PDB file of C-alpha atoms and ligand atoms in Angstrom:
ATOM      1  CA  MET A  20       0.032  -0.011  -0.145  1.00  0.00           C
ATOM      2  CA  THR A  21       0.799   3.734  -0.737  1.00  0.00           C
ATOM      3  CA  ALA A  22       0.094   5.895   1.667  1.00  0.00           C
ATOM      4  CA  LYS A  23      -1.981   8.560   0.427  1.00  0.00           C
ATOM      5  CA  ILE A  24      -0.784  12.147   2.424  1.00  0.00           C
ATOM      6  CA  ILE A  25      -2.885  13.767   4.706  1.00  0.00           C
ATOM      7  CA  ASP A  26      -2.648  17.974   3.115  1.00  0.00           C
ATOM      8  CA  GLY A  27      -2.280  19.645   6.649  1.00  0.00           C
ATOM      9  CA  LYS A  28      -1.228  23.070   5.383  1.00  0.00           C
ATOM     10  CA  ALA A  29      -4.214  23.112   2.924  1.00  0.00           C
ATOM     11  CA  LEU A  30      -6.561  22.068   5.857  1.00  0.00           C
ATOM     12  CA  ALA A  31      -5.395  24.949   7.583  1.00  0.00           C
ATOM     13  CA  LYS A  32      -5.472  27.247   4.889  1.00  0.00           C
ATOM     14  CA  LYS A  33      -9.339  26.051   4.252  1.00  0.00           C
ATOM     15  CA  ILE A  34      -9.914  26.741   8.311  1.00  0.00           C
ATOM     16  CA  GLN A  35      -7.729  29.883   8.524  1.00  0.00           C
ATOM     17  CA  SER A  36      -9.558  31.335   5.488  1.00  0.00           C
ATOM     18  CA  GLN A  37     -13.231  30.451   6.863  1.00  0.00           C
ATOM     19  CA  LEU A  38     -12.044  32.200   9.949  1.00  0.00           C
ATOM     20  CA  THR A  39     -10.958  35.150   8.459  1.00  0.00           C
ATOM     21  CA  GLU A  40     -14.722  36.109   7.826  1.00  0.00           C
ATOM     22  CA  LYS A  41     -15.757  35.151  10.809  1.00  0.00           C
ATOM     23  CA  VAL A  42     -13.329  37.471  12.226  1.00  0.00           C
ATOM     24  CA  ALA A  43     -14.639  40.398  10.293  1.00  0.00           C
ATOM     25  CA  GLN A  44     -18.158  39.314  10.943  1.00  0.00           C
ATOM     26  CA  LEU A  45     -18.086  39.878  14.533  1.00  0.00           C
ATOM     27  CA  LYS A  46     -16.079  43.181  14.029  1.00  0.00           C
ATOM     28  CA  SER A  47     -18.104  44.803  11.338  1.00  0.00           C
ATOM     29  CA  GLU A  48     -21.794  43.024  13.834  1.00  0.00           C
ATOM     30  CA  HIS A  49     -20.096  43.562  17.097  1.00  0.00           C
ATOM     31  CA  GLY A  50     -17.285  46.100  17.356  1.00  0.00           C
ATOM     32  CA  ILE A  51     -14.941  43.328  18.424  1.00  0.00           C
ATOM     33  CA  VAL A  52     -11.421  42.082  17.823  1.00  0.00           C
ATOM     34  CA  PRO A  53     -10.086  38.585  18.878  1.00  0.00           C
ATOM     35  CA  GLY A  54      -6.839  39.990  20.396  1.00  0.00           C
ATOM     36  CA  LEU A  55      -4.103  37.349  20.661  1.00  0.00           C
ATOM     37  CA  VAL A  56      -0.271  37.956  22.690  1.00  0.00           C
ATOM     38  CA  VAL A  57       2.433  35.998  22.479  1.00  0.00           C
ATOM     39  CA  ILE A  58       5.209  35.993  24.459  1.00  0.00           C
ATOM     40  CA  LEU A  59       8.414  34.984  24.093  1.00  0.00           C
ATOM     41  CA  VAL A  60      11.118  34.573  26.575  1.00  0.00           C
ATOM     42  CA  GLY A  61      15.181  34.488  25.306  1.00  0.00           C
ATOM     43  CA  ASP A  62      16.139  33.871  21.998  1.00  0.00           C
ATOM     44  CA  ASP A  63      15.849  29.851  21.331  1.00  0.00           C
ATOM     45  CA  PRO A  64      15.833  29.572  17.422  1.00  0.00           C
ATOM     46  CA  ALA A  65      13.017  27.452  16.850  1.00  0.00           C
ATOM     47  CA  SER A  66      11.066  29.499  19.400  1.00  0.00           C
ATOM     48  CA  GLN A  67      11.395  32.386  17.201  1.00  0.00           C
ATOM     49  CA  VAL A  68      10.471  31.133  14.549  1.00  0.00           C
ATOM     50  CA  TYR A  69       7.269  29.712  15.755  1.00  0.00           C
ATOM     51  CA  VAL A  70       6.135  32.765  17.103  1.00  0.00           C
ATOM     52  CA  ARG A  71       6.694  34.543  14.352  1.00  0.00           C
ATOM     53  CA  ASN A  72       4.414  32.497  12.649  1.00  0.00           C
ATOM     54  CA  LYS A  73       2.104  32.857  15.308  1.00  0.00           C
ATOM     55  CA  GLU A  74       1.897  36.530  14.508  1.00  0.00           C
ATOM     56  CA  ARG A  75       2.008  36.639  11.097  1.00  0.00           C
ATOM     57  CA  SER A  76      -1.054  34.185  11.046  1.00  0.00           C
ATOM     58  CA  ALA A  77      -2.800  36.214  13.821  1.00  0.00           C
ATOM     59  CA  LEU A  78      -2.850  38.860  11.477  1.00  0.00           C
ATOM     60  CA  ALA A  79      -3.698  37.881   8.249  1.00  0.00           C
ATOM     61  CA  ALA A  80      -6.765  36.409   9.825  1.00  0.00           C
ATOM     62  CA  GLY A  81      -7.222  40.235  11.455  1.00  0.00           C
ATOM     63  CA  PHE A  82      -6.594  39.428  14.832  1.00  0.00           C
ATOM     64  CA  THR A  83      -4.745  42.192  17.293  1.00  0.00           C
ATOM     65  CA  SER A  84      -1.972  40.645  17.799  1.00  0.00           C
ATOM     66  CA  LYS A  85       1.009  41.402  19.643  1.00  0.00           C
ATOM     67  CA  THR A  86       4.530  39.262  20.279  1.00  0.00           C
ATOM     68  CA  ILE A  87       6.281  40.287  23.573  1.00  0.00           C
ATOM     69  CA  ARG A  88      10.230  39.530  23.383  1.00  0.00           C
ATOM     70  CA  LEU A  89      11.858  39.468  26.668  1.00  0.00           C
ATOM     71  CA  SER A  90      15.167  38.569  27.477  1.00  0.00           C
ATOM     72  CA  ASP A  91      16.147  35.478  29.651  1.00  0.00           C
ATOM     73  CA  SER A  92      17.623  37.432  32.452  1.00  0.00           C
ATOM     74  CA  ILE A  93      13.966  38.471  33.365  1.00  0.00           C
ATOM     75  CA  SER A  94      13.189  37.886  36.812  1.00  0.00           C
ATOM     76  CA  GLN A  95       9.974  35.089  37.600  1.00  0.00           C
ATOM     77  CA  GLU A  96       8.031  38.256  39.143  1.00  0.00           C
ATOM     78  CA  GLU A  97       8.679  40.372  36.279  1.00  0.00           C
ATOM     79  CA  LEU A  98       6.818  37.894  33.751  1.00  0.00           C
ATOM     80  CA  LEU A  99       4.320  36.383  36.092  1.00  0.00           C
ATOM     81  CA  ALA A 100       3.447  40.668  36.707  1.00  0.00           C
ATOM     82  CA  ILE A 101       3.167  41.079  32.779  1.00  0.00           C
ATOM     83  CA  ILE A 102       1.136  38.161  32.445  1.00  0.00           C
ATOM     84  CA  GLU A 103      -1.524  39.707  35.369  1.00  0.00           C
ATOM     85  CA  LYS A 104      -1.320  42.755  33.116  1.00  0.00           C
ATOM     86  CA  TYR A 105      -2.554  40.835  30.007  1.00  0.00           C
ATOM     87  CA  ASN A 106      -5.146  38.925  32.057  1.00  0.00           C
ATOM     88  CA  GLN A 107      -6.175  42.544  33.246  1.00  0.00           C
ATOM     89  CA  ASP A 108      -7.083  43.524  29.432  1.00  0.00           C
ATOM     90  CA  PRO A 109     -10.224  43.005  27.509  1.00  0.00           C
ATOM     91  CA  ALA A 110      -8.280  44.145  24.164  1.00  0.00           C
ATOM     92  CA  TYR A 111      -6.448  40.641  24.286  1.00  0.00           C
ATOM     93  CA  HIS A 112      -8.453  37.259  24.913  1.00  0.00           C
ATOM     94  CA  GLY A 113      -5.626  34.835  24.305  1.00  0.00           C
ATOM     95  CA  ILE A 114      -2.326  34.582  26.380  1.00  0.00           C
ATOM     96  CA  LEU A 115       0.728  32.079  25.088  1.00  0.00           C
ATOM     97  CA  VAL A 116       3.827  32.270  26.670  1.00  0.00           C
ATOM     98  CA  GLN A 117       5.854  30.068  23.806  1.00  0.00           C
ATOM     99  CA  LEU A 118       7.885  27.234  26.122  1.00  0.00           C
ATOM    100  CA  PRO A 119       9.973  26.003  27.142  1.00  0.00           C
ATOM    101  CA  LEU A 120      11.331  28.707  29.555  1.00  0.00           C
ATOM    102  CA  PRO A 121      14.419  29.343  31.009  1.00  0.00           C
ATOM    103  CA  THR A 122      15.443  27.269  33.276  1.00  0.00           C
ATOM    104  CA  HIS A 123      15.274  29.945  36.458  1.00  0.00           C
ATOM    105  CA  ILE A 124      11.637  29.980  35.582  1.00  0.00           C
ATOM    106  CA  ASN A 125       9.069  27.637  36.964  1.00  0.00           C
ATOM    107  CA  ASP A 126       7.067  26.799  33.962  1.00  0.00           C
ATOM    108  CA  LYS A 127       4.295  25.484  36.051  1.00  0.00           C
ATOM    109  CA  LYS A 128       4.000  28.752  37.746  1.00  0.00           C
ATOM    110  CA  VAL A 129       3.647  30.770  34.844  1.00  0.00           C
ATOM    111  CA  ILE A 130       0.609  28.642  33.280  1.00  0.00           C
ATOM    112  CA  LEU A 131      -1.105  28.511  36.558  1.00  0.00           C
ATOM    113  CA  ALA A 132      -0.686  32.681  36.259  1.00  0.00           C
ATOM    114  CA  ILE A 133      -2.574  33.000  32.752  1.00  0.00           C
ATOM    115  CA  ASP A 134      -6.250  33.265  33.307  1.00  0.00           C
ATOM    116  CA  PRO A 135      -7.861  30.239  32.232  1.00  0.00           C
ATOM    117  CA  LYS A 136     -10.520  31.940  29.981  1.00  0.00           C
ATOM    118  CA  LYS A 137      -7.566  33.426  28.371  1.00  0.00           C
ATOM    119  CA  ASP A 138      -5.331  30.026  28.002  1.00  0.00           C
ATOM    120  CA  VAL A 139      -5.379  29.664  24.353  1.00  0.00           C
ATOM    121  CA  ASP A 140      -2.838  26.680  24.766  1.00  0.00           C
ATOM    122  CA  GLY A 141      -4.919  24.903  26.822  1.00  0.00           C
ATOM    123  CA  PHE A 142      -2.018  24.563  29.176  1.00  0.00           C
ATOM    124  CA  HIS A 143      -3.655  25.558  32.837  1.00  0.00           C
ATOM    125  CA  PRO A 144      -4.978  22.378  34.949  1.00  0.00           C
ATOM    126  CA  MET A 145      -8.076  23.897  35.176  1.00  0.00           C
ATOM    127  CA  ASN A 146      -8.241  23.343  31.300  1.00  0.00           C
ATOM    128  CA  THR A 147      -7.096  20.077  31.920  1.00  0.00           C
ATOM    129  CA  GLY A 148      -9.608  19.185  34.386  1.00  0.00           C
ATOM    130  CA  HIS A 149     -12.160  19.750  31.636  1.00  0.00           C
ATOM    131  CA  LEU A 150     -10.653  17.745  29.337  1.00  0.00           C
ATOM    132  CA  TRP A 151     -10.319  14.828  31.428  1.00  0.00           C
ATOM    133  CA  SER A 152     -13.926  15.299  32.482  1.00  0.00           C
ATOM    134  CA  GLY A 153     -15.190  15.370  29.138  1.00  0.00           C
ATOM    135  CA  ARG A 154     -16.176  18.941  28.345  1.00  0.00           C
ATOM    136  CA  PRO A 155     -13.188  20.906  26.907  1.00  0.00           C
ATOM    137  CA  LEU A 156     -13.241  24.234  27.063  1.00  0.00           C
ATOM    138  CA  MET A 157      -9.666  24.837  26.174  1.00  0.00           C
ATOM    139  CA  VAL A 158      -7.529  22.207  23.953  1.00  0.00           C
ATOM    140  CA  PRO A 159      -3.936  22.140  23.413  1.00  0.00           C
ATOM    141  CA  CYS A 160      -3.717  23.347  20.341  1.00  0.00           C
ATOM    142  CA  THR A 161      -1.432  20.204  18.415  1.00  0.00           C
ATOM    143  CA  PRO A 162      -3.799  17.427  19.876  1.00  0.00           C
ATOM    144  CA  ALA A 163      -6.907  19.955  19.199  1.00  0.00           C
ATOM    145  CA  GLY A 164      -5.424  20.426  14.973  1.00  0.00           C
ATOM    146  CA  ILE A 165      -4.656  16.343  14.610  1.00  0.00           C
ATOM    147  CA  MET A 166      -8.517  15.989  15.732  1.00  0.00           C
ATOM    148  CA  GLU A 167      -9.328  18.655  12.923  1.00  0.00           C
ATOM    149  CA  MET A 168      -7.177  16.105  10.478  1.00  0.00           C
ATOM    150  CA  LEU A 169      -8.389  13.101  11.245  1.00  0.00           C
ATOM    151  CA  GLN A 170     -12.356  14.452  11.197  1.00  0.00           C
ATOM    152  CA  GLU A 171     -11.440  16.048   7.614  1.00  0.00           C
ATOM    153  CA  TYR A 172     -10.095  12.488   6.488  1.00  0.00           C
ATOM    154  CA  GLN A 173     -12.748  10.226   7.688  1.00  0.00           C
ATOM    155  CA  VAL A 174     -10.898   8.039   9.761  1.00  0.00           C
ATOM    156  CA  ASP A 175     -13.090   6.480  12.316  1.00  0.00           C
ATOM    157  CA  LEU A 176     -11.824   6.121  15.550  1.00  0.00           C
ATOM    158  CA  GLU A 177     -14.593   3.551  17.311  1.00  0.00           C
ATOM    159  CA  GLY A 178     -13.469   1.083  18.931  1.00  0.00           C
ATOM    160  CA  LYS A 179      -9.625   1.210  16.946  1.00  0.00           C
ATOM    161  CA  ASN A 180      -6.253   1.028  18.433  1.00  0.00           C
ATOM    162  CA  ALA A 181      -4.412   4.374  19.038  1.00  0.00           C
ATOM    163  CA  VAL A 182      -0.920   4.060  19.777  1.00  0.00           C
ATOM    164  CA  ILE A 183       0.650   7.506  20.902  1.00  0.00           C
ATOM    165  CA  ILE A 184       4.556   7.992  21.277  1.00  0.00           C
ATOM    166  CA  GLY A 185       5.595  10.890  23.809  1.00  0.00           C
ATOM    167  CA  ARG A 186       3.924  11.037  26.982  1.00  0.00           C
ATOM    168  CA  SER A 187       3.996  15.265  27.061  1.00  0.00           C
ATOM    169  CA  ASN A 188       1.916  17.738  28.069  1.00  0.00           C
ATOM    170  CA  ILE A 189       1.330  19.464  24.971  1.00  0.00           C
ATOM    171  CA  VAL A 190       1.010  16.209  22.626  1.00  0.00           C
ATOM    172  CA  GLY A 191       0.541  12.995  24.175  1.00  0.00           C
ATOM    173  CA  LYS A 192      -1.568  13.111  27.104  1.00  0.00           C
ATOM    174  CA  PRO A 193      -4.195  15.326  25.864  1.00  0.00           C
ATOM    175  CA  MET A 194      -4.282  13.758  22.363  1.00  0.00           C
ATOM    176  CA  ALA A 195      -4.653  10.233  24.122  1.00  0.00           C
ATOM    177  CA  GLN A 196      -8.177  12.180  26.278  1.00  0.00           C
ATOM    178  CA  LEU A 197      -9.243  13.411  22.855  1.00  0.00           C
ATOM    179  CA  LEU A 198      -8.617   9.566  21.124  1.00  0.00           C
ATOM    180  CA  LEU A 199     -10.870   7.648  24.184  1.00  0.00           C
ATOM    181  CA  ASP A 200     -13.794  10.613  24.008  1.00  0.00           C
ATOM    182  CA  LYS A 201     -14.135   8.749  20.150  1.00  0.00           C
ATOM    183  CA  ASN A 202     -14.052   5.457  21.756  1.00  0.00           C
ATOM    184  CA  ALA A 203     -10.646   4.767  20.566  1.00  0.00           C
ATOM    185  CA  THR A 204      -8.593   2.521  22.508  1.00  0.00           C
ATOM    186  CA  VAL A 205      -5.391   4.404  23.516  1.00  0.00           C
ATOM    187  CA  THR A 206      -2.166   3.025  24.386  1.00  0.00           C
ATOM    188  CA  LEU A 207       0.640   5.758  25.505  1.00  0.00           C
ATOM    189  CA  THR A 208       3.990   4.952  25.189  1.00  0.00           C
ATOM    190  CA  HIS A 209       6.920   6.582  26.776  1.00  0.00           C
ATOM    191  CA  SER A 210      10.696   6.214  27.085  1.00  0.00           C
ATOM    192  CA  ARG A 211      10.811   3.343  29.043  1.00  0.00           C
ATOM    193  CA  THR A 212       7.396   1.588  27.740  1.00  0.00           C
ATOM    194  CA  ARG A 213       9.009  -2.401  25.942  1.00  0.00           C
ATOM    195  CA  HIS A 214       8.916  -3.616  23.411  1.00  0.00           C
ATOM    196  CA  LEU A 215       7.723  -0.229  21.880  1.00  0.00           C
ATOM    197  CA  ALA A 216       8.158  -1.166  17.476  1.00  0.00           C
ATOM    198  CA  ARG A 217       5.510  -4.586  18.932  1.00  0.00           C
ATOM    199  CA  VAL A 218       3.085  -2.253  20.510  1.00  0.00           C
ATOM    200  CA  CYS A 219       2.955   0.641  17.654  1.00  0.00           C
ATOM    201  CA  LYS A 220       2.716  -2.487  14.745  1.00  0.00           C
ATOM    202  CA  GLY A 221      -0.519  -2.612  16.711  1.00  0.00           C
ATOM    203  CA  ALA A 222      -2.031   1.001  16.259  1.00  0.00           C
ATOM    204  CA  ASP A 223      -4.724   1.309  13.623  1.00  0.00           C
ATOM    205  CA  VAL A 224      -3.295   5.194  14.213  1.00  0.00           C
ATOM    206  CA  LEU A 225       0.152   5.759  15.400  1.00  0.00           C
ATOM    207  CA  ILE A 226       0.940   9.335  16.779  1.00  0.00           C
ATOM    208  CA  VAL A 227       4.439  10.221  16.913  1.00  0.00           C
ATOM    209  CA  ALA A 228       5.805  12.702  19.077  1.00  0.00           C
ATOM    210  CA  ILE A 229       9.073  11.734  20.157  1.00  0.00           C
ATOM    211  CA  GLY A 230      11.395  14.883  18.734  1.00  0.00           C
ATOM    212  CA  GLN A 231      13.607  12.316  17.418  1.00  0.00           C
ATOM    213  CA  GLU A 232      14.530  12.409  13.663  1.00  0.00           C
ATOM    214  CA  ASN A 233      13.754   9.431  11.824  1.00  0.00           C
ATOM    215  CA  PHE A 234      12.919   7.425  14.923  1.00  0.00           C
ATOM    216  CA  VAL A 235       9.578   5.634  13.629  1.00  0.00           C
ATOM    217  CA  THR A 236      10.956   2.901  10.799  1.00  0.00           C
ATOM    218  CA  LYS A 237       8.729   0.702   8.926  1.00  0.00           C
ATOM    219  CA  ASP A 238       9.132  -2.214  11.534  1.00  0.00           C
ATOM    220  CA  TYR A 239       6.431   0.587  13.764  1.00  0.00           C
ATOM    221  CA  VAL A 240       3.417   0.442  11.364  1.00  0.00           C
ATOM    222  CA  LYS A 241       1.014  -2.164  10.917  1.00  0.00           C
ATOM    223  CA  GLU A 242      -0.130  -2.607   6.791  1.00  0.00           C
ATOM    224  CA  GLY A 243      -3.274   0.152   6.307  1.00  0.00           C
ATOM    225  CA  ALA A 244      -2.780   2.511   9.801  1.00  0.00           C
ATOM    226  CA  VAL A 245      -2.729   6.384   9.859  1.00  0.00           C
ATOM    227  CA  VAL A 246       0.550   7.641  10.873  1.00  0.00           C
ATOM    228  CA  ILE A 247       0.876  11.206  11.802  1.00  0.00           C
ATOM    229  CA  ASP A 248       4.364  12.729  12.554  1.00  0.00           C
ATOM    230  CA  VAL A 249       4.407  15.649  15.139  1.00  0.00           C
ATOM    231  CA  GLY A 250       7.849  15.820  14.910  1.00  0.00           C
ATOM    232  CA  MET A 251       9.621  18.810  14.039  1.00  0.00           C
ATOM    233  CA  ASN A 252      13.269  18.294  13.887  1.00  0.00           C
ATOM    234  CA  ARG A 253      16.773  19.763  12.083  1.00  0.00           C
ATOM    235  CA  ASP A 254      18.958  17.730  10.003  1.00  0.00           C
ATOM    236  CA  ASP A 255      22.699  18.111   9.531  1.00  0.00           C
ATOM    237  CA  ASN A 256      21.219  20.580   6.675  1.00  0.00           C
ATOM    238  CA  GLY A 257      19.335  22.621   8.389  1.00  0.00           C
ATOM    239  CA  ARG A 258      16.090  20.680   6.920  1.00  0.00           C
ATOM    240  CA  LEU A 259      12.323  20.248   8.881  1.00  0.00           C
ATOM    241  CA  VAL A 260      12.281  16.506   9.531  1.00  0.00           C
ATOM    242  CA  GLY A 261       9.947  14.807  11.072  1.00  0.00           C
ATOM    243  CA  ASP A 262       9.853  11.852  14.054  1.00  0.00           C
ATOM    244  CA  VAL A 263       8.844   8.844  10.948  1.00  0.00           C
ATOM    245  CA  LYS A 264      11.113   7.917   8.125  1.00  0.00           C
ATOM    246  CA  PHE A 265       8.342   9.193   5.413  1.00  0.00           C
ATOM    247  CA  ASP A 266       9.052   6.951   2.665  1.00  0.00           C
ATOM    248  CA  GLU A 267       8.941   3.323   4.886  1.00  0.00           C
ATOM    249  CA  ALA A 268       6.398   4.769   6.517  1.00  0.00           C
ATOM    250  CA  ALA A 269       4.073   5.529   3.789  1.00  0.00           C
ATOM    251  CA  GLU A 270       5.485   2.020   2.339  1.00  0.00           C
ATOM    252  CA  LEU A 271       2.185   0.316   4.583  1.00  0.00           C
ATOM    253  CA  ALA A 272       0.526   3.583   6.059  1.00  0.00           C
ATOM    254  CA  SER A 273      -2.972   3.898   4.473  1.00  0.00           C
ATOM    255  CA  LEU A 274      -3.084   8.055   4.995  1.00  0.00           C
ATOM    256  CA  ILE A 275       0.143   9.997   6.726  1.00  0.00           C
ATOM    257  CA  THR A 276       0.963  13.050   7.715  1.00  0.00           C
ATOM    258  CA  PRO A 277       4.112  14.996   5.498  1.00  0.00           C
ATOM    259  CA  VAL A 278       6.785  17.077   7.175  1.00  0.00           C
ATOM    260  CA  PRO A 279       6.855  19.985   6.347  1.00  0.00           C
ATOM    261  CA  GLY A 280       3.365  20.732   6.076  1.00  0.00           C
ATOM    262  CA  GLY A 281       1.533  18.235   7.816  1.00  0.00           C
ATOM    263  CA  VAL A 282       0.686  18.929  12.190  1.00  0.00           C
ATOM    264  CA  GLY A 283       2.584  22.142  12.613  1.00  0.00           C
ATOM    265  CA  PRO A 284       0.331  24.573   9.897  1.00  0.00           C
ATOM    266  CA  MET A 285      -3.239  23.023  12.013  1.00  0.00           C
ATOM    267  CA  THR A 286      -1.276  23.995  15.349  1.00  0.00           C
ATOM    268  CA  ILE A 287      -1.084  27.326  14.618  1.00  0.00           C
ATOM    269  CA  THR A 288      -5.071  27.112  12.855  1.00  0.00           C
ATOM    270  CA  MET A 289      -6.258  25.777  16.587  1.00  0.00           C
ATOM    271  CA  LEU A 290      -4.552  27.936  18.012  1.00  0.00           C
ATOM    272  CA  LEU A 291      -6.229  31.296  16.406  1.00  0.00           C
ATOM    273  CA  GLU A 292      -9.463  29.087  16.374  1.00  0.00           C
ATOM    274  CA  GLN A 293      -9.022  29.267  19.964  1.00  0.00           C
ATOM    275  CA  THR A 294      -8.165  32.592  20.643  1.00  0.00           C
ATOM    276  CA  TYR A 295     -11.884  33.327  18.260  1.00  0.00           C
ATOM    277  CA  GLN A 296     -13.887  31.504  20.400  1.00  0.00           C
ATOM    278  CA  ALA A 297     -12.235  32.789  23.911  1.00  0.00           C
ATOM    279  CA  ALA A 298     -13.348  36.396  22.559  1.00  0.00           C
ATOM    280  CA  LEU A 299     -16.879  35.138  21.356  1.00  0.00           C
ATOM    281  CA  ARG A 300     -17.515  33.795  25.260  1.00  0.00           C
ATOM    282  CA  SER A 301     -15.572  37.255  26.597  1.00  0.00           C
ATOM    283  CA  VAL A 302     -18.906  38.782  25.195  1.00  0.00           C
ATOM    284  CA  SER A 303     -21.156  35.765  25.978  1.00  0.00           C
ATOM    285  CA  LEU A 304     -22.933  36.305  22.243  1.00  0.00           C
TER     286      LEU A 304
HETATM  287  N1  GUN B   3       6.417  24.794  22.581  1.00  0.00           N
HETATM  288  C1  GUN B   3       6.106  23.818  21.769  1.00  0.00           C
HETATM  289  N2  GUN B   3       4.568  24.069  21.325  1.00  0.00           N
HETATM  290  C2  GUN B   3       4.653  24.810  21.787  1.00  0.00           C
HETATM  291  C3  GUN B   3       2.825  25.225  21.929  1.00  0.00           C
HETATM  292  O1  GUN B   3       2.100  24.206  21.185  1.00  0.00           O
HETATM  293  N3  GUN B   3       2.310  26.260  23.153  1.00  0.00           N
HETATM  294  C4  GUN B   3       3.146  26.659  23.668  1.00  0.00           C
HETATM  295  N4  GUN B   3       3.143  27.696  24.084  1.00  0.00           N
HETATM  296  N5  GUN B   3       4.915  26.245  23.762  1.00  0.00           N
HETATM  297  C5  GUN B   3       5.195  25.586  23.002  1.00  0.00           C
END
């Protein structure tokens, strides 16, 4: 079997153009412009690229968008004070603090400081609780984007074996809950999982978020599986590559995401969608 490619870029474009129309309507009918503030601490090159893309997409969709770039010598107290300022500012409906943060800053405290209603990343424990109790409100953007892709390509999850590699709070754990909600049987694997290739070989849907270039080979992929590659690694030539050996996996899979052009564009799209939803909720239209 040679897999069909899941075109995340095209789907993101479609959703963002619908969103642009909804934003224009919200503005003309109610005078509200969704506002997103993105806070970047330090000069991590990958984070700088992500943050620039978020701002560019937000502006293109008609949002107010502000990026606050802070030196990595900023204290935790100063950062918390900036977050509090935007918690109170009604012009901003979403606050995103780009991770990772420098080691002298406690990221759990930072996430806790964000008003859960403005937590468009869905990382606040209040939003985690909503998600795990089956009433999702703000959902981490990468898993939310993956669910949109699975829906668009009509992947039936009912009773299917879904295996996730990676148990992060950003991808793996929320992904597990979203798949569970669709009645998949979920296995959440990690670095200590035994016989990982064998476990993955039983997956109807395989989600790979391990952060290691070309980690998943054909030995991990079942014939006909749906393979979602969350990896964003730079190879020796500086090119963006995923966690999956694409050519090998595509020989076996029925559907597969490319890198770039798969999961990445959908993450930003869901960030914008959630900021728009937060703006709507702020005026309870
Ligand atoms: N770093 C890597 N992915 C993410 C994300 O989705 N949100 C934030 N805030 N930081 C990240």
